Coordinates of C-alpha atoms in Angstrom, one line a residue:
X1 CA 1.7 -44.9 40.2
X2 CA 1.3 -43.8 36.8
X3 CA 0.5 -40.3 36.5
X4 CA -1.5 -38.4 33.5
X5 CA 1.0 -35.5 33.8
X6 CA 4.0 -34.2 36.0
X7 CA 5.5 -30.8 35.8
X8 CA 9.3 -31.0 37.1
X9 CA 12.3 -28.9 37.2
X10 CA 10.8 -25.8 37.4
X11 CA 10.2 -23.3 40.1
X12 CA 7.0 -23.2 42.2
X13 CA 5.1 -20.0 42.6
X14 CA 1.9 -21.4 44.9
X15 CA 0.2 -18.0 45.7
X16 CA 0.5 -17.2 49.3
X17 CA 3.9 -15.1 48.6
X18 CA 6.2 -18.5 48.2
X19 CA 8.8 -19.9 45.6
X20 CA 9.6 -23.2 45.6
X21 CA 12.8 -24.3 43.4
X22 CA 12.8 -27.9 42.3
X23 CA 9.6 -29.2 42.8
X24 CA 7.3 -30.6 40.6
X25 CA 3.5 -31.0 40.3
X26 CA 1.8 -34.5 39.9
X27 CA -1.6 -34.3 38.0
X28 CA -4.1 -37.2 38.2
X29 CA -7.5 -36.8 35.9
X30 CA -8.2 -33.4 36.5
X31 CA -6.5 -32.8 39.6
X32 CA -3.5 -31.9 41.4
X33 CA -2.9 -35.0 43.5
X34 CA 1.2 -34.1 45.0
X35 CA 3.6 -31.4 44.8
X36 CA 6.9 -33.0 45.4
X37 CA 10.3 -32.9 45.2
X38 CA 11.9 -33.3 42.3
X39 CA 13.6 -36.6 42.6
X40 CA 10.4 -38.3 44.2
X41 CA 8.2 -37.7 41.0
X42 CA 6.5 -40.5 39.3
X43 CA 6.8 -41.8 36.0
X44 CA 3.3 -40.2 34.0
X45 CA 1.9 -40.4 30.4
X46 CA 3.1 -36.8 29.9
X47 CA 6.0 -35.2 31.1
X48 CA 6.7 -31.5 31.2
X49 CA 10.2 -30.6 31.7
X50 CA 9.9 -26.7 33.3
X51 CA 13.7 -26.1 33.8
X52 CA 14.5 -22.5 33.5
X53 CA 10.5 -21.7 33.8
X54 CA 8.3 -20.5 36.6
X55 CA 5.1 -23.1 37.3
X56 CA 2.1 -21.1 38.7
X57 CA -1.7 -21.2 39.1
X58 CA -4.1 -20.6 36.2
X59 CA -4.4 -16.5 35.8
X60 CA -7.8 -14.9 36.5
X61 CA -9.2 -12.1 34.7
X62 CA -12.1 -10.2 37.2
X63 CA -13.6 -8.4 34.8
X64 CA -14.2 -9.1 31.0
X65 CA -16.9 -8.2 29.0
X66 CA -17.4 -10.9 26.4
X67 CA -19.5 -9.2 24.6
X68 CA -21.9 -12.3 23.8
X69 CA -24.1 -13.8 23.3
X70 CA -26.2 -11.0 21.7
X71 CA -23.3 -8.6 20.7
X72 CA -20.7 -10.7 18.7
X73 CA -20.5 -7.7 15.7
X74 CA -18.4 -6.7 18.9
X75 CA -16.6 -10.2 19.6
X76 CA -17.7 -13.5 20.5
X77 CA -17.3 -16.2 23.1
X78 CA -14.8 -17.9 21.7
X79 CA -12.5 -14.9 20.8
X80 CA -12.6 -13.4 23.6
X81 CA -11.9 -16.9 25.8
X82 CA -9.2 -17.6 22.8
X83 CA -7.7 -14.1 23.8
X84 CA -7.3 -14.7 27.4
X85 CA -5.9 -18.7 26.7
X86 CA -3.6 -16.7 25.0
X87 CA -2.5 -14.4 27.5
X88 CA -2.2 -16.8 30.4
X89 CA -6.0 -16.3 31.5
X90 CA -7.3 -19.8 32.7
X91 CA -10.6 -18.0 34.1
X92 CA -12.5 -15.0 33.7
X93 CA -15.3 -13.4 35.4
X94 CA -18.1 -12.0 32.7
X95 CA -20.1 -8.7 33.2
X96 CA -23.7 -8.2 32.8
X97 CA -24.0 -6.3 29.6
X98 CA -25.0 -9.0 27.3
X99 CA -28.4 -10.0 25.9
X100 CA -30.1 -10.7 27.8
X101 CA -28.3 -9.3 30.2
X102 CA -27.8 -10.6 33.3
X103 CA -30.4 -9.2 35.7
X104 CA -32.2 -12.2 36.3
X105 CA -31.9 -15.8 37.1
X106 CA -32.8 -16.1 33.2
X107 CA -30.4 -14.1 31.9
X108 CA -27.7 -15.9 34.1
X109 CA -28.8 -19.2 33.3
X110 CA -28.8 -18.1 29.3
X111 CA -24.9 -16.3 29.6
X112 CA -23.7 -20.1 31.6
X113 CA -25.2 -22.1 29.0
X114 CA -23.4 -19.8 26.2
X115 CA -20.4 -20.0 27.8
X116 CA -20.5 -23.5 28.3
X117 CA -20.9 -24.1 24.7
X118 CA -18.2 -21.3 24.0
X119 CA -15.7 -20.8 26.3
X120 CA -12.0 -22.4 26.1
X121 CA -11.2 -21.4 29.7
X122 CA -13.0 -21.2 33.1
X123 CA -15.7 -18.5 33.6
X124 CA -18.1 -17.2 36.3
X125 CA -20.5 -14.4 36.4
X126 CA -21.7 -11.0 37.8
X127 CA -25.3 -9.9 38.5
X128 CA -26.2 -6.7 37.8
X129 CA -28.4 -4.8 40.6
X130 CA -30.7 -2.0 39.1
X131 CA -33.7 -0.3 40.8
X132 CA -36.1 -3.2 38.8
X133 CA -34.6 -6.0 40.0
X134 CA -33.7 -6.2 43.9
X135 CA -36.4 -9.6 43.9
X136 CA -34.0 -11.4 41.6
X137 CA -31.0 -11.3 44.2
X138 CA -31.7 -14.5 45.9
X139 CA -32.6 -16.8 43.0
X140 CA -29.5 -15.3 41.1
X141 CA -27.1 -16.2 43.9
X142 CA -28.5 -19.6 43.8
X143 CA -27.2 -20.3 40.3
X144 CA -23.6 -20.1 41.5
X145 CA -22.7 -16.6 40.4
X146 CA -19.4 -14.7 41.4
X147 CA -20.7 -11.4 42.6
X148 CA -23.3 -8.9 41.9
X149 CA -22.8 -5.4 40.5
X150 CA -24.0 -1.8 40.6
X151 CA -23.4 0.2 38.1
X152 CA -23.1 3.8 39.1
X153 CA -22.0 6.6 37.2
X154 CA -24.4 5.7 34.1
X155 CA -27.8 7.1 35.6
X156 CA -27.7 9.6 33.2
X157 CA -25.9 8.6 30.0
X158 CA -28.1 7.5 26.7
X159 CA -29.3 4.0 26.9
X160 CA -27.6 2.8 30.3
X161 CA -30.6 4.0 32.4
X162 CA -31.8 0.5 32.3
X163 CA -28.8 -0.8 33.9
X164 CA -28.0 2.0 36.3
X165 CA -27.4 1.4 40.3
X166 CA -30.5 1.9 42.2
X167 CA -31.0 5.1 44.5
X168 CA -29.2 5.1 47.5
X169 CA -31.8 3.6 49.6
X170 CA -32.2 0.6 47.3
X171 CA -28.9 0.2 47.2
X172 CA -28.1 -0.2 50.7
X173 CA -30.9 -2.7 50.9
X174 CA -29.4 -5.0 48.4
X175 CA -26.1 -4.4 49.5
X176 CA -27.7 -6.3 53.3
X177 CA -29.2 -8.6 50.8
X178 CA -25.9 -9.9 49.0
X179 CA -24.3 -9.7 52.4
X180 CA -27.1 -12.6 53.4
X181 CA -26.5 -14.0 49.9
X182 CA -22.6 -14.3 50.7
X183 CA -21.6 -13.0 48.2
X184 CA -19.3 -9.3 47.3
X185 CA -20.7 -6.3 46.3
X186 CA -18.3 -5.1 43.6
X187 CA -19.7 -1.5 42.1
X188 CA -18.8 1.0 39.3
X189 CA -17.9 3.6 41.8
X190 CA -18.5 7.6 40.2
X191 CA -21.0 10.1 41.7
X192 CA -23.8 10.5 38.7
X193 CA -24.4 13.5 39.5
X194 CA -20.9 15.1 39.3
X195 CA -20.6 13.8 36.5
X196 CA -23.7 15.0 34.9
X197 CA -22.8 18.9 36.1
X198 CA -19.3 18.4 34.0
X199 CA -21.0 17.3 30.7
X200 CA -23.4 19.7 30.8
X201 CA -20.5 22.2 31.2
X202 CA -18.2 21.2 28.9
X203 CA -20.9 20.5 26.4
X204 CA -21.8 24.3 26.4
X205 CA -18.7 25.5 25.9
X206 CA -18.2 23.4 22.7
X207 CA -15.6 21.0 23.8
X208 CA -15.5 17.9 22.2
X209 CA -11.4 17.2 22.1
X210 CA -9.3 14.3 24.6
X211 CA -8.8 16.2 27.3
X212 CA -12.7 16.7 27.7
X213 CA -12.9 13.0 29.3
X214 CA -10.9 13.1 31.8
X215 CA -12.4 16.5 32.5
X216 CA -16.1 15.3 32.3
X217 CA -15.3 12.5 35.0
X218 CA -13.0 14.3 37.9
X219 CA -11.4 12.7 40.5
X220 CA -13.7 13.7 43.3
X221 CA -16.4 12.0 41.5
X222 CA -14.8 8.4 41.9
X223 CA -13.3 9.2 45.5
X224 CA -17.2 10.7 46.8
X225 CA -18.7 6.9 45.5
X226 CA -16.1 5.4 47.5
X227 CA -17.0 7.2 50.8
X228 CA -20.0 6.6 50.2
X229 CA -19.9 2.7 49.0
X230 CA -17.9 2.4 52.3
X231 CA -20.2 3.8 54.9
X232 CA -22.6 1.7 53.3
X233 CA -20.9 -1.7 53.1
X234 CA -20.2 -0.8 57.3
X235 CA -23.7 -0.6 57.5
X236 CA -24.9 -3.5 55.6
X237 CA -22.3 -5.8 56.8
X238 CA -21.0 -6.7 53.1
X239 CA -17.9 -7.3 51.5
X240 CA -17.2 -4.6 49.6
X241 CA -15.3 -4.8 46.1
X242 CA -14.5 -1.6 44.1
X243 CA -13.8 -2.0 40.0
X244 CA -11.3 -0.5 38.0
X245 CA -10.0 2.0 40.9
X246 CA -8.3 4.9 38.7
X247 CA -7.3 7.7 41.1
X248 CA -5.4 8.4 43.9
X249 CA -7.7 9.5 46.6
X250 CA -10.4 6.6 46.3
X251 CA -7.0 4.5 46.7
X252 CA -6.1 6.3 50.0
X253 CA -9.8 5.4 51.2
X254 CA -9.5 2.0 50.3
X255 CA -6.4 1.5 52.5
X256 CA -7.5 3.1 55.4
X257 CA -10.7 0.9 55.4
X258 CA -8.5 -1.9 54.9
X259 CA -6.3 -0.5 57.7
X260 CA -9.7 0.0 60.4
X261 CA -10.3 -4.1 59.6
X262 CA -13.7 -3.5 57.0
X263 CA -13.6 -6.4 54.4
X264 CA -13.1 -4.0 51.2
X265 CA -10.9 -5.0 48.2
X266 CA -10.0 -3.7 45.3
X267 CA -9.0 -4.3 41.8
X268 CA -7.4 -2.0 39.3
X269 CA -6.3 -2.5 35.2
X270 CA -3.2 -2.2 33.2
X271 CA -4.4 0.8 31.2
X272 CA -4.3 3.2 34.8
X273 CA -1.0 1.5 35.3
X274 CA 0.6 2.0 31.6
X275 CA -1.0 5.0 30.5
X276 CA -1.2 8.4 31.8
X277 CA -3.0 11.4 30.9
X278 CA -0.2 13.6 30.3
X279 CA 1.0 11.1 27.7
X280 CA -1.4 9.2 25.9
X281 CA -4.6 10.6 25.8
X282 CA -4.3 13.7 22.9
X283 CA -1.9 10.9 21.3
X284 CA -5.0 8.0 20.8
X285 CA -7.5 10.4 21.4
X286 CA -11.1 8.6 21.5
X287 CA -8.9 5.0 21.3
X288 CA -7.7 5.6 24.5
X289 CA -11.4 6.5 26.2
X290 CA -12.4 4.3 28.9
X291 CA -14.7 4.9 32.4
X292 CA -13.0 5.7 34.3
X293 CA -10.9 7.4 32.3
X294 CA -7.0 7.3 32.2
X295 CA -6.0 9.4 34.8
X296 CA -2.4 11.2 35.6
X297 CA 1.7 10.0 36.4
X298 CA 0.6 11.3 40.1
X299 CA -2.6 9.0 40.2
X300 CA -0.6 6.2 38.5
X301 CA 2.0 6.4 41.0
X302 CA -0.4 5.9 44.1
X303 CA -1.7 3.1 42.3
X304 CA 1.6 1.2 41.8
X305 CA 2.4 1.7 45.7
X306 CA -0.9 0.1 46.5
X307 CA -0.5 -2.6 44.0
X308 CA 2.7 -3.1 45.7
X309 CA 1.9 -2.7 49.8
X310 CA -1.6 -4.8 49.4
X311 CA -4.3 -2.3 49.6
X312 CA -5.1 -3.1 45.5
X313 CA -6.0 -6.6 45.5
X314 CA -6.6 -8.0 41.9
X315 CA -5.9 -6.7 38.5
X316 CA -8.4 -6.9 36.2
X317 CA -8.8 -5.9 32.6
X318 CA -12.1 -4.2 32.2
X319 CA -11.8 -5.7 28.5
X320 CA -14.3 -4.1 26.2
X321 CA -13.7 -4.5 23.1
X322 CA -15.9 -1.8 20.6
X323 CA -15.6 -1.6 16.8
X324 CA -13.6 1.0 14.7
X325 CA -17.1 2.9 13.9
X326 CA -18.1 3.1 17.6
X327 CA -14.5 4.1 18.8
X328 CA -14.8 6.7 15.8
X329 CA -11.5 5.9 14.6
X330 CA -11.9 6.2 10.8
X331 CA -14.3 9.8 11.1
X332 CA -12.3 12.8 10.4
X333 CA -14.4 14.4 13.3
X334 CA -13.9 12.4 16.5
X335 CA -15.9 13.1 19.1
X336 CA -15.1 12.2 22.3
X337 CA -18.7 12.4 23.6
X338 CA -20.0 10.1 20.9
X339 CA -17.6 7.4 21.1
X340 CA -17.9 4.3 23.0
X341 CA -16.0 3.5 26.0
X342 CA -13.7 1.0 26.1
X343 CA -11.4 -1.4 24.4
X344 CA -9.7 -4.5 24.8
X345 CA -7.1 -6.1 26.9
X346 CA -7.7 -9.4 27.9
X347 CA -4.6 -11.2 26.0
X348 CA -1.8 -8.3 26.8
X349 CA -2.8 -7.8 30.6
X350 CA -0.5 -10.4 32.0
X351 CA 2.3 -9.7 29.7
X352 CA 2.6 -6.3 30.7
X353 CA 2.2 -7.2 33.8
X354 CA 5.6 -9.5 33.6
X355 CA 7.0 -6.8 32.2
X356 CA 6.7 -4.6 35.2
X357 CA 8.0 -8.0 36.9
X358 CA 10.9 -7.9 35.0
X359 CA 11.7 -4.1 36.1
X360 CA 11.6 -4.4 39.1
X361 CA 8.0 -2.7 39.9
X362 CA 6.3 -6.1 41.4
X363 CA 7.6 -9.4 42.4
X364 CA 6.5 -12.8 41.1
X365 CA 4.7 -13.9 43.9
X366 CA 3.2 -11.0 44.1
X367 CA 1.9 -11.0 40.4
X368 CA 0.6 -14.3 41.2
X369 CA -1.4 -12.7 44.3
X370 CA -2.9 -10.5 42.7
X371 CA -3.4 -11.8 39.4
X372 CA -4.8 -15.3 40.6
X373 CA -4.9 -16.2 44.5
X374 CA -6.6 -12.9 45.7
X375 CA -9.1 -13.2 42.5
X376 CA -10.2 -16.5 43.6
X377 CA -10.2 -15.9 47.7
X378 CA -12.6 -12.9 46.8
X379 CA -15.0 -14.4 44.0
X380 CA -15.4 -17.9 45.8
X381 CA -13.3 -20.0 43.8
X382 CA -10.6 -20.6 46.0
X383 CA -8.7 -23.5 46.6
X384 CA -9.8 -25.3 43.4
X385 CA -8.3 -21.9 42.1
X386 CA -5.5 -19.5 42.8
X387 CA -3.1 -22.2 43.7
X388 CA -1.0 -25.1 43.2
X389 CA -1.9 -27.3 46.1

């Protein structure tokens, strides 16, 4: 047989924890058709010599907000799918906030065919669940989508009431619904209304500087919507996925729901495992704000042991990429209420993430778990993703 392409000499990383030293990878068409020993590889039209390299399965990003169509000031399509090429990101999963956005079968249908057109890597798609739209869930989850989304901790905050989770009751219905739908529920978890009685706090007493972020969105707001997103998803009989998991005691839930057998998973993001509080925050200042915001060494610590033992699952970026104006990083009076949230991170996530291979914090295989085989097993796309098989 003549192959299209064979990868040899290199070492294997699968996904499923495994190395495997002199093998190679036999690619017919579009498709893996052997993984072999070295010596028993065909001759192919293209020959990769990996000798000295590591050979592992395309890189998923969970959570990317491309920003278009209906927002490329911001970035487009093809940028941000350039960015994660780039970085080693052969898929990523886009978010909601686009226009239109995607609370409908329409606005589903309109973000595929832009990324079709677009895109230079593999993509999928959340829905976003609001109060307006719990009609929509079927017909969305027909159209092949990765997951749907609540947003909570935006009820209040200018312009996101649109897009806000529904009420508690609502939600719990939808979350049966997706359950029925087979899909994850993957949620924004902060308690709107703790966060509401900080900003109207610090907001009266004239605070406006970096610290006031991490102030205005506590702990105890993120670990109260985890309880509660847990008793739910017991309830409803859903699989449960909590975004961008910042602090320490939402972590310690996860784990023991994990521990008691309840299908919950969880992803976290380079910027809660690279940057503290203590640190970086007065340094970049309204740069560095992000929801939920960067937290402290003592959260970022819990967060490395859960990336390590299992109970953190995926490692996503939460790239949101904002311009200079909206960050308000050319006014000589930053405000850290009136800048955007966000920033991007797409294209440096899995370096820094080989980086904290190469100290010692996380193994390969591990990096590949969590960064590509647990991504796929939760979002569907598993086997044709998240291994070399």
């Amino acid at each position: 047989m003549l192959a299209d392409l064979v990868i040899k000499n290199g070492t294997l990383v699968p996904g499923g924890g495994m190395e495997l030293r002199g093998a190679g990878v036999v690619v017919q068409g579009e498709r893996i058709v052997a993984i072999c020993a070295t010596e028993e590889i065909p001759e192919a039209k293209w020959v990769i010599d990996a000798a000295g390299k590591f050979v592992v399965p395309g890189l998923i990003d969970t959570h990317v907000h491309t920003r278009a169509p209906g927002y490329e000031y911001k970035e487009d399509f093809e940028t941000c799918s350039a960015a994660a090429a780039a970085g080693g990101i052969t898929t990523i999963l886009a978010m909601f906030n686009v226009k239109p956005p995607t609370t409908s079968a329409e606005g589903c249908a309109n973000l595929a065919a832009h990324g079709n057109a677009h895109s230079l890597v593999n993509f999928n798609m959340y829905g976003l669940i609001t109060d307006r739209n719990l009609g929509e869930i079927a017909r969305m989850a027909d159209l092949g989508i990765s997951s749907f989304k609540f947003l909570m901790g935006y009820k209040y905050e200018p312009g996101a009431e649109d897009i806000s989770a529904p009420a508690d009751g609502p939600m719990l219905n939808a979350m049966r619904l997706i359950a029925e739908a087979g899909l994850p529920v993957a949620v924004h978890a902060e308690n709107d209304e703790i966060l509401l009685h900080r900003r109207q706090r610090l907001k009266a007493e004239g605070r406006r500087d970096p610290a006031t972020h991490l102030e205005a969105r506590p702990n105890i707001a993120e670990e109260e919507a985890v309880s509660r997103l847990i008793l739910y998803s017991r309830r409803a009989g859903s699989r449960l996925h909590i975004l961008h998991l910042s602090g320490r005691e939402g972590a310690w839930l996860i784990r023991q729901a994990q521990r008691e057998g309840l299908p919950i998973t969880a992803e976290t993001c380079p910027h809660y495992l690279f940057l503290t509080s203590e640190e970086h925050v007065a340094k970049h200042g309204t740069l560095a704000k992000i929801n939920p915001p960067i937290r402290t060494i003592t959260d970022q610590e819990t967060l490395w042991e859960c990336v390590r033992d299992g109970s953190i699952d995926v490692i996503g970026t939460d790239h949101a990429p904002q311009t200079d104006e909206e960050k308000m990083l050319r006014s000589p009076h930053a405000d850290m209420w009136a800048a955007l949230s966000g920033f991007a991170g797409v294209e440096t996530n899995i370096p820094l993430m080989l980086t904290a291979v190469n100290d010692g914090r996380l193994t390969l295989p591990r990096l590949v778990e969590i960064c590509s085989t647990n991504a796929a097993r939760i979002f569907g796309l598993y086997p044709e993703r998240g291994t070399l098989r």
